[in-house]
Amino acid sequence: MTTTSVPGELPGTAMTDEAYGALRASAALWVGTSVLITNQFGQVLVQHVDYRDTCLLAGGAVDKGESPARAAARELVEELGVTAAIDRCLAVDWVSADSSGAPAGMRFPGEILHVFDGGAWDDDRIGEIRLPPSEITGIEFVEPARLPDLLSPTDARRALSALRARINAAGTVLLENGLPIAPTVFDRLAVLQTARPTYRYPWHHGPAPHDLTVTQAWAWLFAPDGRVLVLLEPHTGVAILPGGTPEEQDQGDSVATLRREVDEEAAARFGSPLLLGHVTDPAGRRGYLRYAAALTGVGPARPDPATSHTYTRVLVTPEQTTELFDWGPAAADQLAAVHEARQKLGLPRAARQPVTELDPAAPWVAIALAPDPRAPQPASS
């Protein structure tokens, strides 16, 4: 058979137009679309519907002659009563015919499903939602880790893959039955499938009061390009900032705690730290200090003595970092303090970009410090 799939070209001489069309029709798939929407705290909008016992992202079938992006925008109007620009695709999923558990009578041939980025909606935008009289019985914003409990297995895999793609900022990902064909470090460690660390505590600038027990000291450690070092737990993909719990050997010195913990967890070193502030747990009168500093070196990864885990080390922007945690409204205040410290350290603001995984076996590398703008400058000649 000699033929081509290029539009506008005729089938090869071995096939009639009718035979070629029948062949292509026999391989046809459905086309669907969905929209990933979050609130400002990184929780995902899911819809409860009256025709199935699992939840769905907003979206539906693409109509004849309709593009997937136009279908997504139409579905938002029909299902949520909201008009939104749909111009960024997070994922394209090839869904096999036998993956959905569809009834035989449906004759499900498989599907190509697009996941578009609906953005992070603030309270005003959420307040505009108007549900239709039927089909959608309710909506809620849920933590990413709840998606496998609320959605079908394939839908949950697809939603989490799309959410990781949004955070990773590497462009549209190709999926097969919800799983990326080229997994990133986020996919490999199943980031967000385990509950995000939750510290929805008030943010305070400056040192902790003397009557507050300091139980953690963590740091935003900046690479020269303005990104920060984040550690991912190898078994769960849970993110942590470098740092940890004071021990007797630290003699009450929070910076000593920080240097020891960063060395143990991340095999990293840093320059003079700036105290950003602290969050407090009002119930227990406990405080968690936050510092910022410039990385000065990174060595081969090794197990943390406290957990025996060898953390995966990644460089991400400060904004991407906050999406890996559940810090609530106080996250914005802490992020502002982080950028203020970054400027004091003389470091650039990092553009959103794909996550970089540090080589765990790489030998020790010294990182040049950016010039400290507060330091005395040599006189010009």
Tab-separated table of C-alpha atoms in Angstrom:
chain	number	residue	atom	x	y	z
A	1	MET	CA	0.000	0.000	0.000
A	2	THR	CA	1.353	3.416	-0.880
A	3	THR	CA	-0.462	6.243	0.794
A	4	THR	CA	0.093	9.285	2.975
A	5	SER	CA	-1.575	10.933	5.949
A	6	VAL	CA	-0.700	14.462	4.853
A	7	PRO	CA	-3.930	16.484	4.459
A	8	GLY	CA	-4.731	17.418	0.889
A	9	GLU	CA	-2.804	14.584	-0.713
A	10	LEU	CA	-4.638	11.799	-2.479
A	11	PRO	CA	-4.325	8.173	-1.378
A	12	GLY	CA	-1.746	6.098	-3.182
A	13	THR	CA	-2.652	4.270	-6.362
A	14	ALA	CA	-3.082	1.005	-4.473
A	15	MET	CA	-6.174	2.330	-2.612
A	16	THR	CA	-9.359	4.101	-3.623
A	17	ASP	CA	-10.462	7.207	-1.792
A	18	GLU	CA	-13.276	5.208	-0.197
A	19	ALA	CA	-10.963	2.442	0.970
A	20	TYR	CA	-8.458	4.900	2.371
A	21	GLY	CA	-11.216	6.807	4.195
A	22	ALA	CA	-12.638	3.587	5.633
A	23	LEU	CA	-9.191	2.554	6.836
A	24	ARG	CA	-8.647	5.851	8.604
A	25	ALA	CA	-12.158	5.811	10.067
A	26	SER	CA	-11.543	2.349	11.514
A	27	ALA	CA	-8.654	3.797	13.522
A	28	ALA	CA	-10.593	6.850	14.729
A	29	LEU	CA	-10.478	7.940	18.373
A	30	TRP	CA	-12.709	10.205	20.402
A	31	VAL	CA	-11.376	13.642	21.320
A	32	GLY	CA	-11.908	15.145	24.756
A	33	THR	CA	-10.789	18.192	26.685
A	34	SER	CA	-10.414	19.208	30.316
A	35	VAL	CA	-9.226	22.241	32.247
A	36	LEU	CA	-6.963	22.209	35.302
A	37	ILE	CA	-7.969	25.037	37.633
A	38	THR	CA	-6.475	25.734	41.061
A	39	ASN	CA	-7.138	28.272	43.760
A	40	GLN	CA	-4.349	30.505	45.020
A	41	PHE	CA	-3.263	27.840	47.511
A	42	GLY	CA	-2.612	25.150	44.902
A	43	GLN	CA	-5.795	23.147	45.488
A	44	VAL	CA	-7.451	21.671	42.395
A	45	LEU	CA	-11.043	22.293	41.308
A	46	VAL	CA	-13.028	19.067	40.870
A	47	GLN	CA	-16.649	18.664	39.859
A	48	HIS	CA	-19.196	16.294	41.370
A	49	VAL	CA	-21.534	15.082	38.636
A	50	ASP	CA	-24.878	13.303	38.595
A	51	TYR	CA	-23.933	10.590	36.093
A	52	ARG	CA	-20.951	8.872	37.752
A	53	ASP	CA	-19.611	8.162	41.213
A	54	THR	CA	-16.212	9.761	40.665
A	55	CYS	CA	-15.343	13.422	40.224
A	56	LEU	CA	-14.037	15.119	37.098
A	57	LEU	CA	-12.049	18.132	36.068
A	58	ALA	CA	-14.056	20.685	34.130
A	59	GLY	CA	-14.351	19.690	30.472
A	60	GLY	CA	-16.012	17.253	28.115
A	61	ALA	CA	-16.201	15.997	24.554
A	62	VAL	CA	-14.945	17.975	21.588
A	63	ASP	CA	-17.785	18.545	19.123
A	64	LYS	CA	-17.524	17.898	15.395
A	65	GLY	CA	-15.505	20.644	13.711
A	66	GLU	CA	-14.475	22.154	17.054
A	67	SER	CA	-10.890	22.592	18.242
A	68	PRO	CA	-9.926	21.221	21.690
A	69	ALA	CA	-9.169	24.736	22.999
A	70	ARG	CA	-12.555	26.077	21.872
A	71	ALA	CA	-14.236	23.047	23.399
A	72	ALA	CA	-12.507	23.712	26.721
A	73	ALA	CA	-13.654	27.334	26.739
A	74	ARG	CA	-17.207	26.272	25.840
A	75	GLU	CA	-17.288	23.662	28.603
A	76	LEU	CA	-16.205	26.252	31.194
A	77	VAL	CA	-19.166	28.427	30.218
A	78	GLU	CA	-21.608	25.499	30.220
A	79	GLU	CA	-20.385	23.871	33.428
A	80	LEU	CA	-19.144	26.775	35.564
A	81	GLY	CA	-20.689	29.832	33.933
A	82	VAL	CA	-17.250	31.409	33.553
A	83	THR	CA	-15.649	32.828	30.418
A	84	ALA	CA	-11.883	32.319	30.305
A	85	ALA	CA	-9.088	32.415	27.757
A	86	ILE	CA	-7.796	28.919	27.023
A	87	ASP	CA	-4.417	29.221	25.349
A	88	ARG	CA	-2.002	26.915	27.134
A	89	CYS	CA	-2.049	23.127	26.915
A	90	LEU	CA	-0.452	21.270	29.809
A	91	ALA	CA	-0.829	17.686	28.571
A	92	VAL	CA	-2.091	15.547	25.700
A	93	ASP	CA	-3.115	12.057	26.775
A	94	TRP	CA	-3.554	8.971	24.597
A	95	VAL	CA	-6.222	6.931	26.396
A	96	SER	CA	-6.373	3.312	25.286
A	97	ALA	CA	-9.672	1.573	24.568
A	98	ASP	CA	-9.275	-0.862	27.457
A	99	SER	CA	-8.155	1.627	30.125
A	100	SER	CA	-11.429	3.285	31.109
A	101	GLY	CA	-13.640	0.338	32.013
A	102	ALA	CA	-16.294	1.658	29.630
A	103	PRO	CA	-19.280	-0.646	29.011
A	104	ALA	CA	-18.949	-2.798	25.901
A	105	GLY	CA	-22.103	-1.259	24.457
A	106	MET	CA	-20.438	2.139	24.402
A	107	ARG	CA	-17.888	0.811	21.886
A	108	PHE	CA	-15.256	3.163	23.300
A	109	PRO	CA	-12.466	3.315	20.673
A	110	GLY	CA	-9.928	5.168	22.833
A	111	GLU	CA	-9.459	8.908	23.165
A	112	ILE	CA	-7.061	11.779	22.738
A	113	LEU	CA	-7.636	14.066	25.704
A	114	HIS	CA	-6.152	17.549	26.089
A	115	VAL	CA	-5.609	19.145	29.507
A	116	PHE	CA	-5.518	22.942	29.397
A	117	ASP	CA	-4.282	25.322	32.072
A	118	GLY	CA	-7.188	27.253	33.555
A	119	GLY	CA	-4.871	29.172	35.891
A	120	ALA	CA	-5.027	29.963	39.594
A	121	TRP	CA	-8.353	31.594	40.462
A	122	ASP	CA	-8.717	34.146	43.237
A	123	ASP	CA	-11.778	34.452	45.464
A	124	ASP	CA	-13.469	36.933	43.126
A	125	ARG	CA	-13.154	34.603	40.148
A	126	ILE	CA	-14.347	31.633	42.184
A	127	GLY	CA	-17.318	33.725	43.285
A	128	GLU	CA	-18.363	34.075	39.639
A	129	ILE	CA	-18.995	30.323	39.301
A	130	ARG	CA	-22.607	29.483	38.475
A	131	LEU	CA	-23.494	25.800	38.135
A	132	PRO	CA	-26.028	24.546	35.574
A	133	PRO	CA	-29.385	23.144	36.737
A	134	SER	CA	-28.272	19.583	36.009
A	135	GLU	CA	-25.163	17.463	35.447
A	136	ILE	CA	-22.814	19.340	37.840
A	137	THR	CA	-24.035	18.837	41.413
A	138	GLY	CA	-21.190	20.656	43.143
A	139	ILE	CA	-17.564	21.699	43.059
A	140	GLU	CA	-14.754	21.800	45.566
A	141	PHE	CA	-11.081	22.680	45.680
A	142	VAL	CA	-9.059	19.745	46.973
A	143	GLU	CA	-5.447	19.013	47.806
A	144	PRO	CA	-3.634	17.288	44.924
A	145	ALA	CA	-3.030	14.224	47.096
A	146	ARG	CA	-6.816	13.655	47.282
A	147	LEU	CA	-7.223	13.323	43.511
A	148	PRO	CA	-6.600	9.531	43.443
A	149	ASP	CA	-9.427	9.109	45.974
A	150	LEU	CA	-11.905	11.302	44.081
A	151	LEU	CA	-11.184	10.691	40.401
A	152	SER	CA	-10.953	7.491	38.387
A	153	PRO	CA	-7.405	6.077	38.294
A	154	THR	CA	-6.685	7.298	34.751
A	155	ASP	CA	-8.231	10.715	35.388
A	156	ALA	CA	-6.219	11.123	38.604
A	157	ARG	CA	-2.951	10.176	36.906
A	158	ARG	CA	-3.680	12.627	34.105
A	159	ALA	CA	-4.583	15.473	36.476
A	160	LEU	CA	-1.462	14.977	38.597
A	161	SER	CA	0.751	14.721	35.512
A	162	ALA	CA	-0.725	17.957	34.185
A	163	LEU	CA	-0.274	19.708	37.529
A	164	ARG	CA	3.374	18.620	37.691
A	165	ALA	CA	3.824	19.868	34.127
A	166	ARG	CA	2.393	23.238	35.113
A	167	ILE	CA	4.818	23.583	38.030
A	168	ASN	CA	7.766	22.245	36.047
A	169	ALA	CA	7.189	24.795	33.255
A	170	ALA	CA	8.821	22.687	30.531
A	171	GLY	CA	5.881	22.857	28.110
A	172	THR	CA	3.165	20.430	27.064
A	173	VAL	CA	3.760	16.814	28.106
A	174	LEU	CA	2.681	13.712	26.194
A	175	LEU	CA	0.895	11.056	28.225
A	176	GLU	CA	-0.225	7.489	27.670
A	177	ASN	CA	-3.098	6.503	29.957
A	178	GLY	CA	-2.254	9.400	32.225
A	179	LEU	CA	1.476	8.719	32.536
A	180	PRO	CA	4.182	10.796	30.805
A	181	ILE	CA	6.206	9.048	28.151
A	182	ALA	CA	9.228	11.134	29.221
A	183	PRO	CA	8.939	11.384	33.027
A	184	THR	CA	10.529	14.315	34.843
A	185	VAL	CA	11.968	14.124	38.356
A	186	PHE	CA	8.543	15.229	39.630
A	187	ASP	CA	6.878	12.308	37.851
A	188	ARG	CA	9.532	9.801	38.856
A	189	LEU	CA	9.093	10.642	42.553
A	190	ALA	CA	5.281	11.059	42.294
A	191	VAL	CA	5.448	14.597	43.643
A	192	LEU	CA	2.076	15.834	45.005
A	193	GLN	CA	0.610	12.326	45.269
A	194	THR	CA	1.476	12.434	48.965
A	195	ALA	CA	0.042	15.306	50.975
A	196	ARG	CA	2.049	18.506	50.788
A	197	PRO	CA	3.722	19.674	54.031
A	198	THR	CA	1.215	21.936	55.773
A	199	TYR	CA	2.276	24.959	57.807
A	200	ARG	CA	-0.697	27.303	57.658
A	201	TYR	CA	0.734	29.457	60.404
A	202	PRO	CA	1.047	33.243	60.659
A	203	TRP	CA	4.197	34.806	59.204
A	204	HIS	CA	6.245	37.240	61.300
A	205	HIS	CA	9.245	39.266	60.211
A	206	GLY	CA	12.336	39.261	62.404
A	207	PRO	CA	13.568	37.009	65.237
A	208	ALA	CA	11.292	34.829	67.309
A	209	PRO	CA	10.267	36.087	70.779
A	210	HIS	CA	12.305	34.746	73.680
A	211	ASP	CA	9.323	32.831	75.088
A	212	LEU	CA	8.813	30.932	71.835
A	213	THR	CA	10.412	27.495	71.500
A	214	VAL	CA	12.293	27.268	68.211
A	215	THR	CA	11.770	23.760	66.853
A	216	GLN	CA	12.935	24.185	63.239
A	217	ALA	CA	15.397	26.330	61.282
A	218	TRP	CA	15.055	26.178	57.499
A	219	ALA	CA	16.740	28.103	54.704
A	220	TRP	CA	16.019	29.422	51.243
A	221	LEU	CA	19.404	28.693	49.656
A	222	PHE	CA	19.989	30.603	46.429
A	223	ALA	CA	21.952	29.429	43.431
A	224	PRO	CA	23.625	32.187	41.378
A	225	ASP	CA	20.700	32.271	38.915
A	226	GLY	CA	18.172	33.114	41.632
A	227	ARG	CA	16.661	29.665	42.016
A	228	VAL	CA	16.624	27.881	45.361
A	229	LEU	CA	17.555	24.424	46.587
A	230	VAL	CA	14.644	22.134	47.480
A	231	LEU	CA	14.881	18.543	48.704
A	232	LEU	CA	12.457	15.799	47.624
A	233	GLU	CA	11.884	12.780	49.823
A	234	PRO	CA	12.839	9.708	47.751
A	235	HIS	CA	9.878	7.490	48.714
A	236	THR	CA	7.036	10.026	48.677
A	237	GLY	CA	8.209	13.011	46.638
A	238	VAL	CA	7.397	15.297	49.580
A	239	ALA	CA	9.308	18.580	49.371
A	240	ILE	CA	11.292	20.141	52.198
A	241	LEU	CA	13.454	23.204	52.516
A	242	PRO	CA	16.981	22.428	53.760
A	243	GLY	CA	17.265	22.664	57.527
A	244	GLY	CA	15.929	20.908	60.564
A	245	THR	CA	15.666	20.488	64.313
A	246	PRO	CA	18.066	21.963	66.893
A	247	GLU	CA	20.253	19.458	68.727
A	248	GLU	CA	22.292	19.744	71.901
A	249	GLN	CA	25.542	20.076	69.975
A	250	ASP	CA	24.242	23.293	68.374
A	251	GLN	CA	24.254	24.988	71.813
A	252	GLY	CA	21.161	27.025	71.057
A	253	ASP	CA	22.663	28.589	67.920
A	254	SER	CA	20.067	28.446	65.129
A	255	VAL	CA	22.655	29.154	62.438
A	256	ALA	CA	24.759	26.244	63.729
A	257	THR	CA	21.632	24.077	63.489
A	258	LEU	CA	21.100	25.243	59.955
A	259	ARG	CA	24.675	24.580	58.808
A	260	ARG	CA	24.707	21.099	60.326
A	261	GLU	CA	21.307	20.123	58.922
A	262	VAL	CA	22.036	21.485	55.446
A	263	ASP	CA	25.280	19.534	55.360
A	264	GLU	CA	23.607	16.328	56.573
A	265	GLU	CA	20.510	16.518	54.344
A	266	ALA	CA	21.794	18.199	51.208
A	267	ALA	CA	25.611	17.963	51.335
A	268	ALA	CA	25.575	21.710	50.769
A	269	ARG	CA	27.224	24.802	52.239
A	270	PHE	CA	26.154	28.416	52.248
A	271	GLY	CA	27.389	31.914	53.010
A	272	SER	CA	26.305	34.331	55.735
A	273	PRO	CA	22.567	33.839	56.255
A	274	LEU	CA	19.935	36.545	56.573
A	275	LEU	CA	17.102	35.960	59.045
A	276	LEU	CA	13.832	36.432	57.166
A	277	GLY	CA	11.412	35.800	60.004
A	278	HIS	CA	9.424	32.949	61.467
A	279	VAL	CA	6.082	31.202	61.425
A	280	THR	CA	4.408	30.241	64.666
A	281	ASP	CA	2.152	27.455	65.790
A	282	PRO	CA	-0.097	29.308	68.251
A	283	ALA	CA	-1.369	26.083	69.826
A	284	GLY	CA	2.058	24.891	70.926
A	285	ARG	CA	3.998	28.157	71.235
A	286	ARG	CA	6.467	26.748	68.741
A	287	GLY	CA	8.413	28.731	66.176
A	288	TYR	CA	9.939	27.823	62.824
A	289	LEU	CA	12.746	30.133	61.673
A	290	ARG	CA	13.335	30.991	58.024
A	291	TYR	CA	16.700	32.175	56.698
A	292	ALA	CA	18.027	33.064	53.258
A	293	ALA	CA	21.595	32.606	52.037
A	294	ALA	CA	23.674	32.049	48.916
A	295	LEU	CA	24.886	28.518	48.193
A	296	THR	CA	28.676	28.246	48.219
A	297	GLY	CA	29.098	24.554	47.417
A	298	VAL	CA	27.362	21.233	46.785
A	299	GLY	CA	28.876	17.773	47.199
A	300	PRO	CA	27.852	14.163	46.470
A	301	ALA	CA	24.474	13.256	47.950
A	302	ARG	CA	24.522	10.974	50.973
A	303	PRO	CA	21.964	9.565	53.440
A	304	ASP	CA	20.652	11.929	56.080
A	305	PRO	CA	21.721	10.536	59.500
A	306	ALA	CA	18.319	11.361	60.990
A	307	THR	CA	16.173	9.587	58.378
A	308	SER	CA	18.601	7.392	56.380
A	309	HIS	CA	17.065	8.957	53.269
A	310	THR	CA	19.143	10.306	50.427
A	311	TYR	CA	17.138	13.294	49.253
A	312	THR	CA	16.812	14.264	45.613
A	313	ARG	CA	18.066	17.830	45.237
A	314	VAL	CA	16.428	20.178	42.753
A	315	LEU	CA	16.738	23.834	41.840
A	316	VAL	CA	13.411	25.636	41.438
A	317	THR	CA	12.230	29.223	41.489
A	318	PRO	CA	10.849	30.568	44.778
A	319	GLU	CA	7.393	30.661	43.188
A	320	GLN	CA	7.608	27.014	42.154
A	321	THR	CA	8.747	26.196	45.683
A	322	THR	CA	5.599	27.592	47.284
A	323	GLU	CA	3.481	25.389	45.003
A	324	LEU	CA	5.069	22.316	46.586
A	325	PHE	CA	3.887	23.308	50.078
A	326	ASP	CA	0.532	24.078	51.691
A	327	TRP	CA	1.303	27.302	53.538
A	328	GLY	CA	-2.030	29.039	53.092
A	329	PRO	CA	-2.391	32.845	52.936
A	330	ALA	CA	0.927	33.421	54.770
A	331	ALA	CA	2.854	32.014	51.779
A	332	ALA	CA	2.615	35.357	49.962
A	333	ASP	CA	4.159	37.234	52.897
A	334	GLN	CA	7.004	34.750	53.213
A	335	LEU	CA	7.632	34.877	49.463
A	336	ALA	CA	7.875	38.671	49.594
A	337	ALA	CA	10.462	38.376	52.384
A	338	VAL	CA	12.400	35.834	50.297
A	339	HIS	CA	12.655	38.206	47.344
A	340	GLU	CA	13.665	41.074	49.604
A	341	ALA	CA	16.521	38.925	50.916
A	342	ARG	CA	17.451	37.834	47.390
A	343	GLN	CA	17.896	41.460	46.421
A	344	LYS	CA	20.082	42.083	49.470
A	345	LEU	CA	22.219	39.130	48.408
A	346	GLY	CA	22.661	40.715	44.980
A	347	LEU	CA	21.034	37.837	43.114
A	348	PRO	CA	18.705	38.004	40.075
A	349	ARG	CA	15.047	37.068	40.069
A	350	ALA	CA	14.806	33.705	38.344
A	351	ALA	CA	12.468	33.344	35.395
A	352	ARG	CA	10.053	30.448	35.631
A	353	GLN	CA	11.803	27.487	34.010
A	354	PRO	CA	12.062	23.691	34.111
A	355	VAL	CA	13.298	22.145	37.335
A	356	THR	CA	16.962	21.111	37.440
A	357	GLU	CA	17.908	17.926	39.283
A	358	LEU	CA	21.412	17.976	40.783
A	359	ASP	CA	23.580	14.963	39.992
A	360	PRO	CA	23.737	12.904	43.220
A	361	ALA	CA	27.157	11.474	42.322
A	362	ALA	CA	28.812	14.681	41.148
A	363	PRO	CA	31.996	15.604	43.047
A	364	TRP	CA	32.150	18.627	45.295
A	365	VAL	CA	31.540	21.842	43.381
A	366	ALA	CA	32.264	25.276	44.771
A	367	ILE	CA	29.718	27.922	43.815
A	368	ALA	CA	30.887	31.484	43.412
A	369	LEU	CA	29.078	33.970	45.590
A	370	ALA	CA	27.473	36.969	43.976
A	371	PRO	CA	28.972	40.263	45.136
A	372	ASP	CA	27.350	41.535	48.327
A	373	PRO	CA	25.971	44.976	47.501
A	374	ARG	CA	26.313	45.961	51.182
A	375	ALA	CA	30.052	45.350	51.162
A	376	PRO	CA	32.425	48.341	50.730
A	377	GLN	CA	33.305	48.847	47.076
A	378	PRO	CA	36.854	49.611	45.939
A	379	ALA	CA	37.469	53.233	44.999
A	380	SER	CA	37.460	53.876	41.286
A	381	SER	CA	40.656	55.209	39.765
